[in-house]
Amino acid sequence: MPAIVAAPRRRAGGPAPAGEPPPWPVGFRCGPARLARPATHDANETPRDERSGLVRFARVQRPGGAGYALVRDTEQGLVAQLIDGVPFGNFTETDQVAPLEQVRLLAPVIPTKVLVVGPDDAIGLPAQSDEVHHEAELAVIIGGLARHVPPDQAGAHIAGYTCANDVTARDLQARDGQWTRAKGFDTFCPLGPWLDTDLDPTQGVRLQCRVNGDTRQDGTTADLVFGVAELVSFCSQFATLLPGDVLLTGTPAGVGPIADGDRVEVDIDGLGTLANSVQAEAG
């Protein structure tokens, strides 16, 4: 079965959907005097609310895009005070304050993916697994928003293709009964070397995997259980696909173990070679 690796999701700016407050209210610049004095905080310093003692951050729509604000409890009610920076590092309080009820709130964080690495980066072998396998695959890169797309229109939503190695902790996959942990370790999804816009996977493009020069997998895209158009269409029925999202399409026979010191190459005709070293992580 194919795996899906989703790029970080971002909610686009622009008009607020019906029933939501508009972006940052025009005209609300400065709040009470005690909030209007900018202050800089480093990662080890957390500003606490004067009334409740709580620290609350909100991700909000602001002019020019999303940003973060401190949520303050004042005598006038809850307000949002914009900050320059992010809650996870250094930031500076600004003098821009607005009633919270008039601010458009967004999801508080944007998840990041650290399982994706590039060419020549190392694949880390986690101490939790004794059986990590390579899986050479064709990766489909989404180029335009796709939702409820029929198969015959899927191509219009594809930016191009690249090589992928869907690294899997096989013992954890069997033990857990599902794939999230087994395929979700840091560095477990090398991609590269580049995005190609001209590849036609319907033509039976050859796909190989070599470990230390020995060929382990050798197949073509004609062997895919599900075609690329079918995959894009299917996934778009339950998840909106955004530009930069990645779909992995399945792997040929021959998957096998990799070990500390190995060099793994995924080669797809027309896409070049994705090469990565393998490195045991400290327990």
CSV table of C-alpha atoms in Angstrom, one decimal:
chain,number,residue,atom,x,y,z
A,1,MET,CA,0.0,0.0,0.0
A,2,PRO,CA,1.2,3.5,-0.7
A,3,ALA,CA,2.2,5.8,2.1
A,4,ILE,CA,1.3,9.5,2.3
A,5,VAL,CA,3.7,12.1,3.6
A,6,ALA,CA,2.0,15.4,4.0
A,7,ALA,CA,3.9,18.7,3.9
A,8,PRO,CA,3.2,21.2,6.6
A,9,ARG,CA,-0.3,22.5,6.3
A,10,ARG,CA,-1.0,26.2,6.1
A,11,ARG,CA,-4.3,28.0,6.1
A,12,ALA,CA,-4.3,30.5,3.3
A,13,GLY,CA,-4.9,34.2,4.1
A,14,GLY,CA,-7.6,36.2,2.5
A,15,PRO,CA,-11.2,36.7,3.4
A,16,ALA,CA,-12.4,34.9,6.5
A,17,PRO,CA,-14.9,32.1,6.0
A,18,ALA,CA,-18.5,32.8,6.8
A,19,GLY,CA,-19.1,33.0,10.6
A,20,GLU,CA,-15.4,33.8,11.4
A,21,PRO,CA,-14.1,37.2,12.6
A,22,PRO,CA,-12.2,39.1,10.0
A,23,PRO,CA,-8.4,39.3,10.0
A,24,TRP,CA,-6.7,41.6,12.5
A,25,PRO,CA,-9.1,44.5,13.2
A,26,VAL,CA,-8.2,47.8,11.6
A,27,GLY,CA,-7.9,50.6,14.1
A,28,PHE,CA,-6.9,48.6,17.1
A,29,ARG,CA,-3.3,49.6,17.5
A,30,CYS,CA,-2.5,50.2,21.2
A,31,GLY,CA,-4.1,48.7,24.3
A,32,PRO,CA,-3.8,49.7,27.9
A,33,ALA,CA,-0.6,51.5,28.8
A,34,ARG,CA,0.7,48.4,30.6
A,35,LEU,CA,0.5,46.4,27.4
A,36,ALA,CA,1.9,49.1,25.1
A,37,ARG,CA,5.5,48.9,26.2
A,38,PRO,CA,7.4,46.6,23.8
A,39,ALA,CA,9.6,44.1,25.6
A,40,THR,CA,11.9,41.4,24.3
A,41,HIS,CA,11.9,37.9,25.6
A,42,ASP,CA,14.4,35.1,25.0
A,43,ALA,CA,13.6,31.4,24.9
A,44,ASN,CA,14.1,31.0,28.6
A,45,GLU,CA,11.9,33.9,29.7
A,46,THR,CA,8.1,33.6,29.7
A,47,PRO,CA,5.8,36.6,30.2
A,48,ARG,CA,3.0,35.7,32.6
A,49,ASP,CA,-0.4,37.3,32.7
A,50,GLU,CA,-0.8,39.9,35.4
A,51,ARG,CA,-4.3,38.9,36.3
A,52,SER,CA,-4.4,35.1,35.9
A,53,GLY,CA,-0.7,34.1,36.0
A,54,LEU,CA,-1.3,32.0,32.9
A,55,VAL,CA,0.7,32.2,29.7
A,56,ARG,CA,-1.3,31.8,26.5
A,57,PHE,CA,-0.3,32.2,22.9
A,58,ALA,CA,-2.6,32.3,20.0
A,59,ARG,CA,-1.8,32.0,16.3
A,60,VAL,CA,-3.8,34.7,14.6
A,61,GLN,CA,-4.5,36.2,11.2
A,62,ARG,CA,-2.6,39.5,10.9
A,63,PRO,CA,-1.9,41.9,8.0
A,64,GLY,CA,0.4,40.1,5.6
A,65,GLY,CA,-0.3,36.6,6.9
A,66,ALA,CA,-0.4,34.5,10.1
A,67,GLY,CA,1.4,35.5,13.3
A,68,TYR,CA,1.4,35.0,17.0
A,69,ALA,CA,-0.1,36.9,19.9
A,70,LEU,CA,-0.1,36.8,23.6
A,71,VAL,CA,-3.6,36.3,25.0
A,72,ARG,CA,-4.0,38.7,28.0
A,73,ASP,CA,-6.7,38.8,30.6
A,74,THR,CA,-7.4,42.5,31.3
A,75,GLU,CA,-10.1,44.4,33.1
A,76,GLN,CA,-11.7,45.0,29.7
A,77,GLY,CA,-11.7,41.2,29.0
A,78,LEU,CA,-9.4,39.0,26.9
A,79,VAL,CA,-7.2,40.7,24.4
A,80,ALA,CA,-4.6,39.6,21.9
A,81,GLN,CA,-1.3,41.4,21.8
A,82,LEU,CA,0.8,40.7,18.7
A,83,ILE,CA,4.4,39.6,19.1
A,84,ASP,CA,7.2,39.7,16.6
A,85,GLY,CA,8.7,36.2,16.5
A,86,VAL,CA,7.3,32.8,17.7
A,87,PRO,CA,6.5,31.4,21.2
A,88,PHE,CA,9.2,28.7,20.7
A,89,GLY,CA,12.1,31.1,20.6
A,90,ASN,CA,12.9,34.8,21.0
A,91,PHE,CA,10.1,37.3,20.4
A,92,THR,CA,9.3,40.9,21.0
A,93,GLU,CA,5.9,42.2,22.3
A,94,THR,CA,4.4,44.9,20.0
A,95,ASP,CA,1.9,47.6,20.9
A,96,GLN,CA,-0.8,46.2,18.7
A,97,VAL,CA,-3.7,44.9,20.9
A,98,ALA,CA,-7.2,44.0,20.0
A,99,PRO,CA,-10.2,42.4,21.8
A,100,LEU,CA,-9.8,38.6,21.3
A,101,GLU,CA,-13.4,38.3,20.1
A,102,GLN,CA,-12.5,40.5,17.1
A,103,VAL,CA,-9.4,38.5,16.2
A,104,ARG,CA,-9.4,35.6,13.7
A,105,LEU,CA,-7.8,32.7,15.5
A,106,LEU,CA,-5.9,30.0,13.5
A,107,ALA,CA,-4.6,26.6,14.5
A,108,PRO,CA,-2.1,27.3,17.3
A,109,VAL,CA,0.8,25.5,15.6
A,110,ILE,CA,1.9,24.4,12.1
A,111,PRO,CA,3.2,20.8,12.4
A,112,THR,CA,6.6,20.3,10.9
A,113,LYS,CA,8.1,17.2,9.3
A,114,VAL,CA,11.6,16.1,10.2
A,115,LEU,CA,11.4,12.6,8.6
A,116,VAL,CA,12.2,14.2,5.2
A,117,VAL,CA,15.9,14.5,4.4
A,118,GLY,CA,17.7,15.2,1.1
A,119,PRO,CA,20.4,13.6,-1.0
A,120,ASP,CA,23.5,12.6,0.8
A,121,ASP,CA,21.9,13.1,4.2
A,122,ALA,CA,22.2,10.2,6.6
A,123,ILE,CA,19.4,7.8,7.4
A,124,GLY,CA,19.4,7.3,11.2
A,125,LEU,CA,18.9,3.9,12.6
A,126,PRO,CA,16.8,4.3,15.8
A,127,ALA,CA,17.8,2.3,18.9
A,128,GLN,CA,14.2,1.1,19.2
A,129,SER,CA,14.4,-1.1,16.1
A,130,ASP,CA,16.6,-4.0,15.1
A,131,GLU,CA,15.2,-4.3,11.5
A,132,VAL,CA,15.1,-1.2,9.4
A,133,HIS,CA,14.4,-1.8,5.7
A,134,HIS,CA,14.7,0.3,2.5
A,135,GLU,CA,11.8,0.8,0.2
A,136,ALA,CA,12.5,2.5,-3.2
A,137,GLU,CA,9.5,4.4,-4.5
A,138,LEU,CA,8.3,7.1,-6.9
A,139,ALA,CA,7.2,10.2,-5.1
A,140,VAL,CA,4.4,12.4,-6.6
A,141,ILE,CA,4.7,16.1,-5.7
A,142,ILE,CA,1.4,18.0,-5.6
A,143,GLY,CA,1.4,21.3,-7.4
A,144,GLY,CA,-2.1,22.7,-7.0
A,145,LEU,CA,-4.9,22.3,-4.4
A,146,ALA,CA,-6.7,19.1,-5.0
A,147,ARG,CA,-10.1,18.2,-3.5
A,148,HIS,CA,-12.5,15.6,-4.9
A,149,VAL,CA,-10.4,15.3,-8.1
A,150,PRO,CA,-11.5,12.7,-10.7
A,151,PRO,CA,-8.7,10.5,-12.0
A,152,ASP,CA,-8.8,12.0,-15.5
A,153,GLN,CA,-8.0,15.5,-14.0
A,154,ALA,CA,-5.3,14.4,-11.5
A,155,GLY,CA,-2.5,15.4,-13.8
A,156,ALA,CA,-3.4,19.1,-13.6
A,157,HIS,CA,-2.7,18.9,-9.8
A,158,ILE,CA,0.8,17.3,-10.1
A,159,ALA,CA,3.9,19.5,-10.1
A,160,GLY,CA,6.3,16.6,-10.8
A,161,TYR,CA,8.1,13.6,-9.5
A,162,THR,CA,11.2,12.6,-7.5
A,163,CYS,CA,12.8,9.6,-5.9
A,164,ALA,CA,11.9,8.5,-2.4
A,165,ASN,CA,13.1,5.9,0.1
A,166,ASP,CA,10.2,5.0,2.3
A,167,VAL,CA,12.4,3.7,5.1
A,168,THR,CA,10.5,1.4,7.5
A,169,ALA,CA,11.3,-0.2,10.9
A,170,ARG,CA,9.8,-3.6,9.9
A,171,ASP,CA,9.8,-5.1,13.4
A,172,LEU,CA,7.9,-2.1,14.8
A,173,GLN,CA,5.5,-2.3,12.0
A,174,ALA,CA,4.7,-5.9,12.9
A,175,ARG,CA,4.6,-5.2,16.6
A,176,ASP,CA,2.4,-2.1,16.5
A,177,GLY,CA,-0.1,-3.4,14.0
A,178,GLN,CA,-0.1,0.0,12.1
A,179,TRP,CA,2.6,2.0,10.4
A,180,THR,CA,2.8,5.4,12.0
A,181,ARG,CA,5.8,4.8,14.3
A,182,ALA,CA,7.5,2.3,11.9
A,183,LYS,CA,7.6,4.9,9.1
A,184,GLY,CA,7.7,8.1,11.2
A,185,PHE,CA,11.2,8.3,12.6
A,186,ASP,CA,13.4,11.3,11.8
A,187,THR,CA,15.2,10.9,8.5
A,188,PHE,CA,12.9,8.0,7.4
A,189,CYS,CA,11.8,9.7,4.1
A,190,PRO,CA,14.7,10.8,1.9
A,191,LEU,CA,13.6,12.6,-1.2
A,192,GLY,CA,15.5,13.8,-4.2
A,193,PRO,CA,17.7,14.6,-6.1
A,194,TRP,CA,15.2,17.0,-7.8
A,195,LEU,CA,11.7,17.5,-9.0
A,196,ASP,CA,11.1,16.5,-12.6
A,197,THR,CA,8.0,17.8,-14.4
A,198,ASP,CA,8.3,15.7,-17.6
A,199,LEU,CA,8.3,12.1,-16.3
A,200,ASP,CA,5.4,9.9,-17.5
A,201,PRO,CA,4.9,7.1,-15.0
A,202,THR,CA,2.4,5.4,-17.3
A,203,GLN,CA,5.3,4.4,-19.6
A,204,GLY,CA,6.8,1.9,-17.2
A,205,VAL,CA,9.7,3.9,-15.9
A,206,ARG,CA,12.4,1.7,-14.4
A,207,LEU,CA,13.0,2.0,-10.6
A,208,GLN,CA,15.9,0.4,-8.7
A,209,CYS,CA,17.4,0.3,-5.2
A,210,ARG,CA,21.1,-0.6,-4.6
A,211,VAL,CA,22.7,-1.1,-1.2
A,212,ASN,CA,26.5,-0.8,-1.3
A,213,GLY,CA,26.4,-1.3,-5.1
A,214,ASP,CA,24.3,-4.5,-5.0
A,215,THR,CA,20.9,-4.3,-6.7
A,216,ARG,CA,18.1,-5.2,-4.2
A,217,GLN,CA,15.0,-3.9,-6.0
A,218,ASP,CA,14.4,-3.7,-9.7
A,219,GLY,CA,10.9,-2.9,-11.1
A,220,THR,CA,9.0,-0.3,-13.2
A,221,THR,CA,6.1,2.0,-12.6
A,222,ALA,CA,4.0,-0.3,-14.7
A,223,ASP,CA,4.0,-2.7,-11.6
A,224,LEU,CA,2.2,-0.2,-9.4
A,225,VAL,CA,-0.9,-1.6,-7.9
A,226,PHE,CA,-2.6,1.8,-8.2
A,227,GLY,CA,-1.7,4.3,-10.9
A,228,VAL,CA,-0.6,7.8,-10.0
A,229,ALA,CA,-3.8,9.4,-11.2
A,230,GLU,CA,-5.9,6.9,-9.2
A,231,LEU,CA,-3.8,7.6,-6.1
A,232,VAL,CA,-4.1,11.4,-6.4
A,233,SER,CA,-7.9,11.1,-6.9
A,234,PHE,CA,-8.4,8.7,-4.1
A,235,CYS,CA,-6.4,10.7,-1.5
A,236,SER,CA,-8.2,13.9,-2.6
A,237,GLN,CA,-11.5,12.4,-1.6
A,238,PHE,CA,-10.7,12.5,2.1
A,239,ALA,CA,-7.9,15.0,2.4
A,240,THR,CA,-7.3,18.3,0.6
A,241,LEU,CA,-4.0,18.0,-1.1
A,242,LEU,CA,-1.9,21.2,-1.1
A,243,PRO,CA,1.1,22.4,-3.1
A,244,GLY,CA,4.2,20.6,-1.8
A,245,ASP,CA,2.3,17.6,-0.4
A,246,VAL,CA,4.0,14.3,-1.3
A,247,LEU,CA,2.4,11.0,-2.2
A,248,LEU,CA,4.5,7.8,-2.1
A,249,THR,CA,3.3,5.2,-4.6
A,250,GLY,CA,4.5,1.8,-3.4
A,251,THR,CA,7.7,-0.2,-3.7
A,252,PRO,CA,8.8,-3.2,-5.9
A,253,ALA,CA,9.7,-6.6,-4.5
A,254,GLY,CA,13.1,-6.9,-2.8
A,255,VAL,CA,12.8,-4.7,0.2
A,256,GLY,CA,15.5,-5.6,2.8
A,257,PRO,CA,17.5,-4.5,5.8
A,258,ILE,CA,20.0,-1.7,5.9
A,259,ALA,CA,22.8,-1.4,8.5
A,260,ASP,CA,25.2,1.1,10.0
A,261,GLY,CA,27.7,2.2,7.3
A,262,ASP,CA,25.6,1.2,4.3
A,263,ARG,CA,25.1,3.4,1.3
A,264,VAL,CA,21.6,3.2,-0.2
A,265,GLU,CA,20.7,4.4,-3.7
A,266,VAL,CA,17.3,4.8,-5.2
A,267,ASP,CA,17.5,5.2,-9.0
A,268,ILE,CA,14.6,6.1,-11.3
A,269,ASP,CA,15.2,6.5,-15.0
A,270,GLY,CA,14.8,10.2,-15.8
A,271,LEU,CA,14.9,11.3,-12.2
A,272,GLY,CA,18.5,10.6,-11.3
A,273,THR,CA,19.8,8.9,-8.2
A,274,LEU,CA,18.9,9.6,-4.5
A,275,ALA,CA,21.9,8.4,-2.4
A,276,ASN,CA,22.0,8.3,1.4
A,277,SER,CA,24.4,6.9,4.0
A,278,VAL,CA,23.1,4.9,7.0
A,279,GLN,CA,24.1,5.8,10.5
A,280,ALA,CA,23.2,4.2,13.8
A,281,GLU,CA,21.8,6.7,16.3
A,282,ALA,CA,23.2,6.8,19.8
A,283,GLY,CA,20.8,4.9,22.2
